[in-house]
Coordinates of C-alpha atoms in Angstrom, one line a residue:
K1 CA 151.4 52.9 86.7
I2 CA 153.5 54.5 84.1
K3 CA 151.8 57.0 81.8
L4 CA 152.2 56.1 78.2
K5 CA 151.6 57.8 74.8
M6 CA 152.0 55.4 71.9
L7 CA 152.0 56.0 68.2
C8 CA 151.3 52.8 66.2
Y9 CA 151.4 52.0 62.5
E10 CA 147.9 50.9 61.4
E11 CA 148.6 47.2 61.0
S12 CA 149.6 47.0 64.7
F13 CA 147.0 49.4 66.1
I14 CA 144.0 47.1 66.7
P15 CA 145.7 44.3 68.8
I16 CA 147.8 46.8 70.7
S17 CA 144.9 49.1 71.5
K18 CA 142.8 46.2 72.7
R19 CA 145.5 44.9 74.9
F20 CA 146.0 48.3 76.6
K21 CA 142.3 48.8 76.9
R22 CA 142.0 45.7 79.0
E23 CA 144.7 46.9 81.3
D24 CA 143.6 50.5 81.4
P25 CA 139.8 50.6 80.5
E26 CA 139.4 54.3 81.4
N27 CA 142.5 55.4 79.5
K28 CA 143.8 57.2 82.6
L29 CA 147.4 56.1 81.9
T30 CA 147.6 55.0 78.3
Q31 CA 146.9 57.0 75.1
V32 CA 147.2 55.2 71.7
K33 CA 147.0 56.8 68.3
I34 CA 147.5 55.7 64.7
Y35 CA 150.7 56.9 63.0
H36 CA 149.6 57.6 59.5
E37 CA 152.9 57.7 57.7
S38 CA 154.4 54.5 56.2
P39 CA 156.9 52.9 58.5
P40 CA 160.5 53.7 57.3
A41 CA 161.8 50.5 58.7
P42 CA 160.7 47.6 61.0
M43 CA 161.8 49.5 64.1
Q44 CA 160.5 51.0 67.4
I45 CA 161.5 54.2 69.1
V46 CA 161.0 54.7 72.9
L47 CA 161.5 58.0 74.7
Y48 CA 161.8 58.4 78.5
K49 CA 163.7 60.5 81.1
Q50 CA 165.7 62.5 78.5
K51 CA 166.8 59.2 76.9
A52 CA 165.9 57.2 73.8
F53 CA 166.4 53.8 72.4
I54 CA 165.7 52.4 68.9
T55 CA 164.8 48.7 68.4
I56 CA 165.4 47.4 64.9
H57 CA 164.1 43.9 63.8
D58 CA 165.2 42.7 60.4
G59 CA 163.3 39.4 60.6
K60 CA 166.2 37.4 62.1
N61 CA 168.0 39.6 64.5
I62 CA 167.1 42.4 66.9
T63 CA 169.4 45.4 67.3
V64 CA 169.0 48.0 70.1
I65 CA 170.6 51.5 69.9
H66 CA 170.5 53.4 73.2
F67 CA 170.9 57.2 73.5
D68 CA 171.7 58.6 76.9
E69 CA 171.8 62.1 75.5
P70 CA 169.3 65.0 76.0
N71 CA 169.9 66.4 72.5
A72 CA 169.1 63.1 70.9
Y73 CA 166.0 62.8 73.1
A74 CA 164.9 66.3 72.2
G75 CA 165.2 65.6 68.4
F76 CA 163.2 62.4 68.6
K77 CA 160.6 64.1 71.0
N78 CA 160.1 66.9 68.5
H79 CA 159.4 64.4 65.8
F80 CA 157.0 62.5 68.1
D81 CA 155.0 65.6 69.1
K82 CA 154.5 66.6 65.5
A83 CA 153.3 63.1 64.6
W84 CA 151.1 62.9 67.7
D85 CA 149.4 66.2 66.8
Q86 CA 148.8 65.4 63.2
R87 CA 145.3 66.1 62.1
I88 CA 145.4 65.9 58.3
R89 CA 146.0 62.9 56.1
T90 CA 146.2 63.0 52.3
F91 CA 144.9 60.2 50.0
K92 CA 145.6 60.3 46.3
G93 CA 143.9 58.6 43.4
E94 CA 140.6 56.8 43.3
K95 CA 141.9 53.9 45.4
G96 CA 143.3 56.3 47.9
V97 CA 139.9 58.1 48.2
Q98 CA 138.2 54.8 48.6
E99 CA 140.6 54.0 51.4
A100 CA 139.8 57.2 53.2
Y101 CA 136.0 56.6 52.8
S102 CA 136.5 53.0 54.1
K103 CA 138.3 54.3 57.2
L104 CA 135.4 56.6 58.0
L105 CA 132.9 53.7 57.4
N106 CA 134.9 51.5 59.8
A107 CA 134.9 54.2 62.5
A108 CA 131.1 54.8 62.2
K109 CA 128.9 54.1 65.2
P110 CA 125.1 53.9 65.5
S111 CA 125.0 57.3 67.3
D112 CA 126.8 59.1 64.5
E113 CA 125.1 61.4 62.0
V114 CA 126.6 61.9 58.5
I115 CA 126.3 65.0 56.4
I116 CA 127.7 65.4 52.9
F117 CA 128.3 68.3 50.6
A118 CA 128.1 66.1 47.5
A119 CA 129.7 66.4 44.1
K120 CA 130.0 64.4 40.9
P121 CA 132.8 61.8 41.2
S122 CA 135.5 61.7 38.6
S123 CA 134.6 58.3 37.2
L124 CA 131.8 55.8 36.9
E125 CA 133.6 53.4 39.2
S126 CA 133.8 56.1 41.9
A127 CA 130.2 57.0 41.4
R128 CA 129.2 53.3 41.9
Y129 CA 131.5 53.0 45.0
N130 CA 130.0 56.2 46.5
L131 CA 126.5 55.0 46.1
K132 CA 127.2 51.7 47.8
W133 CA 129.3 53.4 50.5
N134 CA 126.4 55.8 51.3
E135 CA 124.0 52.9 51.5
E136 CA 126.3 51.1 54.0
I137 CA 127.1 54.0 56.2
N138 CA 123.4 55.0 56.3
K139 CA 122.6 51.6 57.7
K140 CA 125.4 51.8 60.2
T141 CA 124.6 55.3 61.6
K142 CA 121.6 57.4 62.4
G143 CA 121.4 58.4 58.8
V144 CA 123.0 60.3 55.9
R145 CA 121.9 63.7 54.5
L146 CA 123.4 65.0 51.2
L147 CA 123.3 68.4 49.5
Y148 CA 124.2 68.7 45.8
Y149 CA 125.3 72.0 44.5
G150 CA 123.6 72.7 41.2
N151 CA 119.9 72.0 40.6
T152 CA 120.7 70.1 37.4
T153 CA 118.9 67.1 36.0
R154 CA 121.9 64.8 36.7
N155 CA 122.1 66.0 40.3
K156 CA 118.4 65.4 40.7
E157 CA 118.9 61.8 39.4
R158 CA 121.8 61.3 41.9
A159 CA 119.7 62.6 44.7
Q160 CA 116.9 60.2 43.8
E161 CA 119.4 57.3 43.6
L162 CA 120.5 58.1 47.2
R163 CA 116.9 58.4 48.4
N164 CA 116.3 54.9 46.9
V165 CA 119.0 53.4 49.3
G166 CA 117.6 55.2 52.4
C167 CA 119.5 58.5 52.5
Q168 CA 118.1 62.0 52.5
A169 CA 119.2 64.1 49.6
K170 CA 118.5 67.6 48.3
T171 CA 119.8 69.7 45.4
M172 CA 120.9 73.3 45.9
P173 CA 119.8 76.0 43.4
T174 CA 123.3 77.2 42.6
E175 CA 124.4 78.3 39.1
Q176 CA 127.6 76.1 39.2
E177 CA 128.4 72.5 40.2
L178 CA 131.4 72.3 42.4
P179 CA 134.0 69.4 41.9
I180 CA 134.5 69.2 45.7
S181 CA 132.7 67.1 48.2
T182 CA 132.9 67.2 52.0
I183 CA 131.8 64.4 54.4
V184 CA 131.4 65.2 58.1
M185 CA 131.0 62.6 60.9
G186 CA 131.7 63.3 64.5
N187 CA 135.0 65.2 64.6
K188 CA 136.1 63.7 61.3
T189 CA 136.0 65.5 57.9
I190 CA 136.9 64.2 54.4
T191 CA 137.2 66.8 51.7
T192 CA 137.7 65.3 48.2
V193 CA 138.7 67.2 45.1
W194 CA 137.3 65.2 42.2
S195 CA 139.7 65.6 39.3
N196 CA 141.5 63.2 36.9
E197 CA 143.6 62.3 39.9
P198 CA 141.3 62.9 42.9
V199 CA 142.7 63.9 46.2
A200 CA 141.0 63.4 49.6
F201 CA 142.0 65.2 52.8
F202 CA 141.1 63.4 56.0
I203 CA 140.9 65.8 58.9
E204 CA 140.3 65.0 62.6
D205 CA 139.4 68.3 64.2
K206 CA 136.3 69.2 66.1
T207 CA 136.3 72.9 65.2
T208 CA 136.6 72.1 61.5
A209 CA 133.8 69.5 61.7
D210 CA 131.5 71.8 63.7
A211 CA 132.0 74.7 61.2
Y212 CA 131.1 72.5 58.2
R213 CA 128.1 71.2 60.2
E214 CA 126.8 74.6 61.0
N215 CA 127.0 75.7 57.4
F216 CA 125.3 72.5 56.2
E217 CA 122.4 73.0 58.6
Q218 CA 121.8 76.6 57.4
L219 CA 121.7 75.4 53.8
W220 CA 119.6 72.3 54.5
N221 CA 117.0 74.4 56.4
Q222 CA 116.9 77.5 54.2
D223 CA 113.4 78.6 53.3
T224 CA 114.0 81.3 50.7
Y225 CA 116.3 81.3 47.6
I226 CA 116.5 82.8 44.1
L227 CA 116.7 81.0 40.8
K228 CA 117.6 82.5 37.5
G229 CA 117.2 81.5 33.9
V230 CA 114.8 79.6 31.7
D231 CA 116.2 76.2 32.8
A232 CA 115.3 77.1 36.4
V233 CA 111.7 77.4 35.3
G234 CA 112.0 73.8 33.9
D235 CA 113.1 72.7 37.4
L236 CA 109.9 74.2 38.8
F237 CA 107.9 72.1 36.3
D238 CA 109.7 69.0 37.4
E239 CA 109.2 69.8 41.1
M240 CA 105.5 70.2 40.6
L241 CA 105.3 66.6 39.2
E242 CA 107.0 65.4 42.4
H243 CA 104.2 66.8 44.5
G244 CA 101.3 65.6 42.3
E245 CA 99.4 68.9 42.0
A246 CA 100.0 72.6 41.7
D247 CA 98.0 75.9 41.5
L248 CA 99.2 78.7 39.3
I249 CA 98.2 82.3 39.0
G250 CA 99.1 84.1 35.7
A251 CA 100.9 81.3 33.9
R252 CA 100.8 82.5 30.2
G253 CA 103.0 79.8 28.7
Y254 CA 106.3 81.7 28.1
F255 CA 108.3 78.7 29.1
V256 CA 106.2 76.3 27.1
D257 CA 106.9 78.4 24.0
L258 CA 110.7 78.5 24.7
R259 CA 111.1 74.8 25.5
P260 CA 108.6 72.8 23.4
E261 CA 110.6 69.5 23.4
F262 CA 110.9 69.6 27.2
T263 CA 107.2 70.4 27.4
D264 CA 106.4 67.4 25.2
D265 CA 108.2 65.0 27.6
W266 CA 106.9 66.8 30.7
E267 CA 103.3 66.5 29.5
K268 CA 103.7 62.7 29.0
R269 CA 105.2 62.3 32.5
A270 CA 102.5 64.5 34.0
I271 CA 99.7 62.4 32.4
K272 CA 101.4 59.1 33.4
S273 CA 101.8 60.3 37.1
G274 CA 98.2 61.5 37.4
F275 CA 99.3 65.1 37.9
K276 CA 96.7 67.8 38.4
M277 CA 97.0 71.5 37.8
R278 CA 94.8 74.6 38.1
N279 CA 95.6 77.9 36.4
I280 CA 94.0 81.4 36.7
V281 CA 94.9 83.7 33.9
D282 CA 93.5 86.4 31.7
P283 CA 91.1 85.6 28.7
T284 CA 93.7 86.5 26.0
V285 CA 95.6 83.3 26.8
K286 CA 92.7 81.0 26.0
G287 CA 93.7 78.4 23.5
H288 CA 97.4 78.5 24.3
R289 CA 99.0 75.1 24.9
V290 CA 99.4 75.9 28.6
T291 CA 95.6 76.0 28.8
T292 CA 95.0 72.8 26.9
F293 CA 96.9 70.2 28.9
P294 CA 94.5 67.3 29.6
F295 CA 95.2 67.5 33.3
V296 CA 94.7 71.3 33.7
K297 CA 91.6 73.2 34.9
M298 CA 91.4 76.8 33.8
K299 CA 89.7 80.0 35.0
Y300 CA 90.0 83.1 32.8
T301 CA 89.1 85.7 35.4
L302 CA 92.5 87.5 35.9
N303 CA 93.0 91.1 34.8
K304 CA 95.3 91.2 31.8
E305 CA 97.6 93.9 33.3
F306 CA 98.0 91.8 36.5
S307 CA 98.7 88.6 34.6
K308 CA 101.7 90.2 32.8
L309 CA 103.5 91.1 36.0
S310 CA 104.4 87.8 37.8
V311 CA 103.5 84.2 37.9
F312 CA 102.7 82.5 41.2
W313 CA 103.4 78.8 41.6
I314 CA 101.8 77.2 44.7
Y315 CA 102.8 73.6 45.4
G316 CA 104.4 71.3 48.0
N317 CA 104.5 73.8 50.8
K318 CA 106.3 76.2 48.5
V319 CA 105.5 79.4 46.7
A320 CA 107.5 80.4 43.7
I321 CA 107.2 83.9 42.2
S322 CA 108.6 84.3 38.7
N323 CA 109.2 87.6 36.9
W324 CA 109.5 87.5 33.1
T325 CA 110.1 91.3 32.6
E326 CA 113.8 90.6 32.0
K327 CA 115.4 88.6 29.2
E328 CA 116.1 85.8 31.8
P329 CA 113.4 85.1 34.3
I330 CA 114.1 85.5 38.0
I331 CA 112.3 83.3 40.5
V332 CA 112.0 83.8 44.2
V333 CA 111.2 80.5 46.0
I334 CA 109.8 80.5 49.5
K335 CA 109.6 77.1 51.3
N336 CA 107.3 77.8 54.3
K337 CA 104.1 76.0 55.1
H338 CA 102.5 79.1 56.7
I339 CA 103.2 81.3 53.6
Y340 CA 102.1 78.4 51.4
N341 CA 98.7 78.3 53.2
L342 CA 98.2 82.0 52.8
Y343 CA 98.8 81.9 49.1
K344 CA 96.7 78.8 48.8
Q345 CA 93.8 80.7 50.5
Q346 CA 94.3 83.6 48.1
F347 CA 94.2 81.2 45.2
E348 CA 90.9 79.6 46.4
L349 CA 89.3 83.1 46.7
L350 CA 90.3 83.9 43.2
W351 CA 89.3 80.5 41.9
N352 CA 85.8 80.7 43.5
N353 CA 85.2 84.3 42.6

């Protein structure tokens, strides 16, 4: 009935923890943790009643050094307490990062949920490993959700690769891609800095994990955001294809003029996918390429002055409002089914007028 706290090196953790679990199934007496530093020597240190002894095994002989001395006990106890309370481990290099990920995979349970602030790995090998790892942990848990910072073409491709293996993935409309990824599962967090020599920090702390999780949920469920720049308009064109159809009010073809090569490729993909589009615009736009796509239906009933103000994109439970009065367009995107339905009704009224 002695209370015991034991720190074990990893190679000895599993058999020891199983043995004590059999004797103390409710962990009322025994607590066992992994000691994450490399063992300095094949030795064991035991502390009790202001005393300590060290057992050293060199493969042939066993030597025991006994300290019946409070100061020696206090020094060893201080070291033990710091090691017991450790919450952060550092893994360096690609192999080290893979080791950290592997530990999280091994600890995963069917009841766990995994969320990831994703980023581009530092090498093709790491990218392939991460894809396989996500597939495996998705099968082992309730599921994986990933957010990529940066709504770039490559990030969209990564997101699609992850959807193909069963994960949920989204891209965030940020102007920059971040070289830092964070994985959260239970009270465990892995933050990886992807550089030439990547570094992963493995943190076991509930407060840290909960803070990341709350931030993730807010970003995952956000329904309004702002995009800037001509390339962001290209992202809207690609998103429309994903949903198969779109209705536009006031699309005069500014983007088509600025990105003709993109438009060539997009038109081919739209035709191949069976995409459908309707556009209401003023009569002066008649004959522009944006009005002659083979999959577009046109109405030229919009007032010219109104048409020059903003363009409304209505598709996939989203409404995007783009303003071209500045050098760089600004787009407000609203992802809300109720608002989408309102704009859809407004479009139908204009279309049937």
